PDB file of C-alpha atoms and ligand atoms in Angstrom:
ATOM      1  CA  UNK A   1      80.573  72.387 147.413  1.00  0.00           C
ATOM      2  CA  UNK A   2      77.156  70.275 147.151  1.00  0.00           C
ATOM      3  CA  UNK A   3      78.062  66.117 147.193  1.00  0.00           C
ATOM      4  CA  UNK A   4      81.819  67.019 147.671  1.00  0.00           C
ATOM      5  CA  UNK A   5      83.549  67.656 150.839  1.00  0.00           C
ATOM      6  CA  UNK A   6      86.919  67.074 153.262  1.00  0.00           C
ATOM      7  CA  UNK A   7      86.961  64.482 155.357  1.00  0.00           C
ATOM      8  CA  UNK A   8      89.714  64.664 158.443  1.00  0.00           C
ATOM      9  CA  UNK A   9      90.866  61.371 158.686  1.00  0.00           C
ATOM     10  CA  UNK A  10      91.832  59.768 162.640  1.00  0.00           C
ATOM     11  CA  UNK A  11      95.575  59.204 162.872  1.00  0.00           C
ATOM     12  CA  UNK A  12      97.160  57.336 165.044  1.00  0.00           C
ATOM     13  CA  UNK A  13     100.481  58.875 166.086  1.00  0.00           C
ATOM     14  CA  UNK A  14     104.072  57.093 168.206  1.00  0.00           C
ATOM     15  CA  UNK A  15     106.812  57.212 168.563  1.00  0.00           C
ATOM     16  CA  UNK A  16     107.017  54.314 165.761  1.00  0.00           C
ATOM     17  CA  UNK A  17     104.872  56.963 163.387  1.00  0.00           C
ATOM     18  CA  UNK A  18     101.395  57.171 161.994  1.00  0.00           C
ATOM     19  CA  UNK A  19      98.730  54.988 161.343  1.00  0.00           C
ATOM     20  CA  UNK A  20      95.478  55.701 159.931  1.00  0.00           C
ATOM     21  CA  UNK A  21      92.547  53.487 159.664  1.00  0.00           C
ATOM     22  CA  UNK A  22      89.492  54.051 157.772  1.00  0.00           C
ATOM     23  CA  UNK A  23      86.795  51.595 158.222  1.00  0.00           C
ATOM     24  CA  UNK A  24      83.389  51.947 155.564  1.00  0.00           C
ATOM     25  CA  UNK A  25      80.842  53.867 157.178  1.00  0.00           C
ATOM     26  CA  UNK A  26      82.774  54.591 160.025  1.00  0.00           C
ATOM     27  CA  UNK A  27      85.307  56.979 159.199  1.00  0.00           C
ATOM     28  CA  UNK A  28      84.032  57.667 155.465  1.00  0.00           C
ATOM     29  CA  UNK A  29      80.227  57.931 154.547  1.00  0.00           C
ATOM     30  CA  UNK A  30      79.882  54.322 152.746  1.00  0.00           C
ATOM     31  CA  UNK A  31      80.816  50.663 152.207  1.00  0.00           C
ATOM     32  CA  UNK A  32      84.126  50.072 150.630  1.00  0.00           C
ATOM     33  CA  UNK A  33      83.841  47.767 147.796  1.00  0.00           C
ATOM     34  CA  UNK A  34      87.164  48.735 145.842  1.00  0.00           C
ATOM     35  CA  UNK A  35      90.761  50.073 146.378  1.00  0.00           C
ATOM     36  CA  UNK A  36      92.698  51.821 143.788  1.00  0.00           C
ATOM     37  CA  UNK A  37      95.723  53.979 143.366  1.00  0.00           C
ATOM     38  CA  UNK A  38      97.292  56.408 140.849  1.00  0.00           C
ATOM     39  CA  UNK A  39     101.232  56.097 140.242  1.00  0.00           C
ATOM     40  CA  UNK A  40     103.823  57.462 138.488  1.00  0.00           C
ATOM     41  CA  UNK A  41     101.829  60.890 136.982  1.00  0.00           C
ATOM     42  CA  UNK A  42     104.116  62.890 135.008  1.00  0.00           C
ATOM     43  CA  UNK A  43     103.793  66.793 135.776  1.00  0.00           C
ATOM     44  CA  UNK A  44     101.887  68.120 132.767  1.00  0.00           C
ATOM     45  CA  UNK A  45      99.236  65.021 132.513  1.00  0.00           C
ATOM     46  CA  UNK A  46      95.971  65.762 133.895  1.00  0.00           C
ATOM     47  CA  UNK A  47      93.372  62.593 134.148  1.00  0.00           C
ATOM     48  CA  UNK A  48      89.637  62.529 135.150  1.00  0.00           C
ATOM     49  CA  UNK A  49      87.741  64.239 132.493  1.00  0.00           C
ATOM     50  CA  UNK A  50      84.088  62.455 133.979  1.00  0.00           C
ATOM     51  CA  UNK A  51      81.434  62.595 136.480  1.00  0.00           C
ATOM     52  CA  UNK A  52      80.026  59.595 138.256  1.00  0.00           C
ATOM     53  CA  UNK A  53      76.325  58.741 137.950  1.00  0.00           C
ATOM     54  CA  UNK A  54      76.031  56.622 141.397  1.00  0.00           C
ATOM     55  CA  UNK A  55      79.864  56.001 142.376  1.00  0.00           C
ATOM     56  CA  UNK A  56      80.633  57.855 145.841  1.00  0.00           C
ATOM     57  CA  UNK A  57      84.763  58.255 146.081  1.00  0.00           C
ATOM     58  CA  UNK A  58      87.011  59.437 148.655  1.00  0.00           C
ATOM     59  CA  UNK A  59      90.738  60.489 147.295  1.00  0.00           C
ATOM     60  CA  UNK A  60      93.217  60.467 149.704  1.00  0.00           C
ATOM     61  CA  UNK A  61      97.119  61.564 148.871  1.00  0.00           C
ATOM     62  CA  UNK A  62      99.130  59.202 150.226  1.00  0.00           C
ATOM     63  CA  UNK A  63     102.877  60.776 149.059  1.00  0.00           C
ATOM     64  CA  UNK A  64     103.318  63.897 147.465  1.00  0.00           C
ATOM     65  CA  UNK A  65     100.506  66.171 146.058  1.00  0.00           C
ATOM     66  CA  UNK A  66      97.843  66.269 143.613  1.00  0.00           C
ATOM     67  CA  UNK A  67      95.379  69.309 142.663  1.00  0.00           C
ATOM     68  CA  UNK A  68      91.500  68.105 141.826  1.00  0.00           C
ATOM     69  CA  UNK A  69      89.691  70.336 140.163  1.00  0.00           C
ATOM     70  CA  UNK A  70      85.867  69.678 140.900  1.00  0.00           C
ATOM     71  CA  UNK A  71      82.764  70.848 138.601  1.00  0.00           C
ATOM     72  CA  UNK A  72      79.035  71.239 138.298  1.00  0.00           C
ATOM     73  CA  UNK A  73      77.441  73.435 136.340  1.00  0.00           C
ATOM     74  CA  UNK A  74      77.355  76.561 138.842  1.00  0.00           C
ATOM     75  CA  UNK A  75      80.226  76.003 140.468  1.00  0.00           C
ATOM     76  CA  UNK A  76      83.962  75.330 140.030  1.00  0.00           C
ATOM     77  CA  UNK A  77      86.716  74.887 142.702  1.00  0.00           C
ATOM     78  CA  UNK A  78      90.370  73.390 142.898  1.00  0.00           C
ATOM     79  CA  UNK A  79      91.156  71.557 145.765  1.00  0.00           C
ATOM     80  CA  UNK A  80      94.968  70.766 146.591  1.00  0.00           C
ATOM     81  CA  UNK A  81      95.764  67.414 148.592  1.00  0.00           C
ATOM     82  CA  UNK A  82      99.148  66.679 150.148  1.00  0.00           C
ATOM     83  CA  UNK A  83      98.273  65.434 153.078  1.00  0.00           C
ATOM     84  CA  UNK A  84      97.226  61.866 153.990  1.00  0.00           C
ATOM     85  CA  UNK A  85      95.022  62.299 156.913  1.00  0.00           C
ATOM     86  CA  UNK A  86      92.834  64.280 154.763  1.00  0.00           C
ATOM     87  CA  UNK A  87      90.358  62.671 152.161  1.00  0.00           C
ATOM     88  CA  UNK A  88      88.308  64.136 149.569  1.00  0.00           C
ATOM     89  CA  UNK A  89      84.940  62.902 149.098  1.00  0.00           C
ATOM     90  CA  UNK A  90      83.590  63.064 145.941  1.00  0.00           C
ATOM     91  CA  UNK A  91      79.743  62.144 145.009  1.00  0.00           C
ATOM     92  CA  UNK A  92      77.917  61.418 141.935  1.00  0.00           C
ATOM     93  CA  UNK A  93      77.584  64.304 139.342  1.00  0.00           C
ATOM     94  CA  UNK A  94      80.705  66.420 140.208  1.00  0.00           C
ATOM     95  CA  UNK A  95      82.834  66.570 137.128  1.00  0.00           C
ATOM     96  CA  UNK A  96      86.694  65.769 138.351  1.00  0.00           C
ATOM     97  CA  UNK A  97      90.641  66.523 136.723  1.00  0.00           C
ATOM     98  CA  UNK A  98      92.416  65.091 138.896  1.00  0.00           C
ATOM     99  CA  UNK A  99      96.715  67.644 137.634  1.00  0.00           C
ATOM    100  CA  UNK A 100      99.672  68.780 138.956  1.00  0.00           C
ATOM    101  CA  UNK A 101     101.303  65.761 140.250  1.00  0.00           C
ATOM    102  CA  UNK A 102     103.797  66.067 141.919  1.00  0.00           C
ATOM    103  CA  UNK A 103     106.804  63.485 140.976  1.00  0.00           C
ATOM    104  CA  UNK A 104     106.342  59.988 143.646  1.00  0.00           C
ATOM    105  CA  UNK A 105     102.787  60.926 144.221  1.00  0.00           C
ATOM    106  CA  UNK A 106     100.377  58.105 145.564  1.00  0.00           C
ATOM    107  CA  UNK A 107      96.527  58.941 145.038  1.00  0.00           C
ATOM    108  CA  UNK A 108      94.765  55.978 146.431  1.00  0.00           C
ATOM    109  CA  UNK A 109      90.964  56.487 145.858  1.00  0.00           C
ATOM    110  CA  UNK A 110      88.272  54.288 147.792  1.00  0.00           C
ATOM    111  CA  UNK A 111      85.286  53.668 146.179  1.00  0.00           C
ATOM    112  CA  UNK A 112      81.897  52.619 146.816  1.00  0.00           C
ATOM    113  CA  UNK A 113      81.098  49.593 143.987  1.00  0.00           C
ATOM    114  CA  UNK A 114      83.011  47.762 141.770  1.00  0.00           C
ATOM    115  CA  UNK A 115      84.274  49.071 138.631  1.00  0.00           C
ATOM    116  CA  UNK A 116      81.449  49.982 135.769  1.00  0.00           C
ATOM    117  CA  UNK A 117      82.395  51.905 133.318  1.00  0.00           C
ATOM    118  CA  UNK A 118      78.218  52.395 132.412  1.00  0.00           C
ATOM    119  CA  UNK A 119      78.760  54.496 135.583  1.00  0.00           C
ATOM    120  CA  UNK A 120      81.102  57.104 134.139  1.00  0.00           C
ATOM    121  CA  UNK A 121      79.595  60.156 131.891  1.00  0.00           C
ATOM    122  CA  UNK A 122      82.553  61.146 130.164  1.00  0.00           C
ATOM    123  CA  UNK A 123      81.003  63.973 127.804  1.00  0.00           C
ATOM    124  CA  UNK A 124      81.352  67.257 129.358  1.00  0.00           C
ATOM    125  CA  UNK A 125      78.308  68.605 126.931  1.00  0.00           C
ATOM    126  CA  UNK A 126      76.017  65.639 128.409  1.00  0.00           C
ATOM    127  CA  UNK A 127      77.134  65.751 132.005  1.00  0.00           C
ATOM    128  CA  UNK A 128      75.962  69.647 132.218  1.00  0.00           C
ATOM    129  CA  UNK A 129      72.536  68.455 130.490  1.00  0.00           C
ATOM    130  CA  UNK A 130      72.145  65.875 133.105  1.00  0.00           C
ATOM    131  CA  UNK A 131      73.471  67.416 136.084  1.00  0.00           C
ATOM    132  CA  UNK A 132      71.589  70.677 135.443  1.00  0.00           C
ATOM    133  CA  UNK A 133      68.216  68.942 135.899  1.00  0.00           C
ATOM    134  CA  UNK A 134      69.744  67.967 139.449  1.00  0.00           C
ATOM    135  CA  UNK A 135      71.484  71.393 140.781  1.00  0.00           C
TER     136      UNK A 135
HETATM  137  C1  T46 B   1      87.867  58.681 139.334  1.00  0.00           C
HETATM  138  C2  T46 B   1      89.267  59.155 139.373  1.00  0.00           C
HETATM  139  C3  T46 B   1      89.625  59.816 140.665  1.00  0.00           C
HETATM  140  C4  T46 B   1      89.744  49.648 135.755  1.00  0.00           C
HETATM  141  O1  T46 B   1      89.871  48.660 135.012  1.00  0.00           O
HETATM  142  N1  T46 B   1      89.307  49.472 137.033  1.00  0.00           N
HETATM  143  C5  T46 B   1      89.159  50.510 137.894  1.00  0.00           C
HETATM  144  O2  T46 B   1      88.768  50.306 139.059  1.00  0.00           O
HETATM  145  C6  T46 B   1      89.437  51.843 137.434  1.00  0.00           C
HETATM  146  C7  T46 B   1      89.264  53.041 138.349  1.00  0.00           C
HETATM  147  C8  T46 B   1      89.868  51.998 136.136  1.00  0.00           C
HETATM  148  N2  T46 B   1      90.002  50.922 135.324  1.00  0.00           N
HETATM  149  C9  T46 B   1      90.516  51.123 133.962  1.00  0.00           C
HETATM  150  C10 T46 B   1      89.632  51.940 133.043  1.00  0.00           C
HETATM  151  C11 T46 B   1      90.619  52.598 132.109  1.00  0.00           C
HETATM  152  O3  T46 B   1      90.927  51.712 131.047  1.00  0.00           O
HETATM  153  O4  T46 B   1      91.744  51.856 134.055  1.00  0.00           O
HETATM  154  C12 T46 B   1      91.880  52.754 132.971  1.00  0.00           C
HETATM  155  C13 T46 B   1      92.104  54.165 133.472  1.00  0.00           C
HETATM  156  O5  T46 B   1      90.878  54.630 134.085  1.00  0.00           O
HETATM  157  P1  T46 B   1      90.417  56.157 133.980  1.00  0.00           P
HETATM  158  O6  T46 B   1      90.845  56.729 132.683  1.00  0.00           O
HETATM  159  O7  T46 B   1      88.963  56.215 134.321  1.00  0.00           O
HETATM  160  O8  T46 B   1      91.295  56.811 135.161  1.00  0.00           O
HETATM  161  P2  T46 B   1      91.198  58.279 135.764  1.00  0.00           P
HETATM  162  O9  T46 B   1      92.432  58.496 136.527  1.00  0.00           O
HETATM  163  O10 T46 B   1      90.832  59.273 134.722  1.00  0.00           O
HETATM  164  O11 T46 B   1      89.946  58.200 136.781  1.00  0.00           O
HETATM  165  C14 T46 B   1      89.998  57.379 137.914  1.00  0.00           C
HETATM  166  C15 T46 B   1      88.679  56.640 138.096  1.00  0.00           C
HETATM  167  O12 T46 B   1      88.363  55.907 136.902  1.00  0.00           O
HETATM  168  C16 T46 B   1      87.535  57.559 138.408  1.00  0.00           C
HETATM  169  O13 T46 B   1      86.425  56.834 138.881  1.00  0.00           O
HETATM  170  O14 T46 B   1      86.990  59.288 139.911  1.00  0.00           O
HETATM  171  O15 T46 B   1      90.251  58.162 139.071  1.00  0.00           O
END
């Protein structure tokens, strides 16, 4: 899907376990200027509900799994992450619900500025308007 896509993280593996790095630009397409993770999601809650104007996002599952259901205004899909060598970047204008949460799931999301919420369109009605003159 156009600005979205999977991104197959490096892991390290021992016999001590895993280890994954991700380094901006390196392993995912930008600078990382903020960390943040989603806790503690009871099954039937489903966040998101916005598009991005300039944010770029990768999700990444770290425990459990998490379905994201991604938008614009030709195309829908639902993408399922339960696995935490695999990241889902996410550009400006794709609407996002992020549902189904499994119980002890860890989304940690990196992010490409600092928070702004004058970045988030959260009106579904205005973020086809604008998006449409893009797709
Ligand atoms: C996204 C999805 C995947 C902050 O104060 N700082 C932050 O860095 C963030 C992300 C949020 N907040 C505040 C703003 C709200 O008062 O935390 C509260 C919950 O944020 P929101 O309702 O936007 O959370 P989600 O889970 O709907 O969306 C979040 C991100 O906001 C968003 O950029 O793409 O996760």
């Amino acid at each position: 899907m156009y600005n979205c896509s999977i991104i197959k993280l490096r892991q390290i593996s021992d016999r001590y376990g895993y280890l994954t790095p991700i380094e901006g630009n390196v392993d995912i397409p930008f600078e990382i200027k903020r960390v943040y993770y989603i806790t503690k999601v009871e099954k039937d809650i489903t966040r998101g509900y916005h598009s991005h104007k300039k944010l770029h996002q990768v999700l990444i599952c770290l425990n459990g799994s998490v379905k994201v259901q991604l938008k614009n205004p030709y195309y829908e899909e639902v993408i399922e992450l339960n696995d935490s060598s695999v990241g889902l970047y996410i550009g400006p204008y794709i609407w996002r619900e992020m549902f189904d949460f499994s119980e002890g799931s860890v989304l940690m999301v990196l992010a490409s500025e600092p928070y702004d919420e004058s970045d988030y369109i959260r009106n579904y009605d205005f973020y086809l308007e604008e998006a449409k003159k893009l797709f």
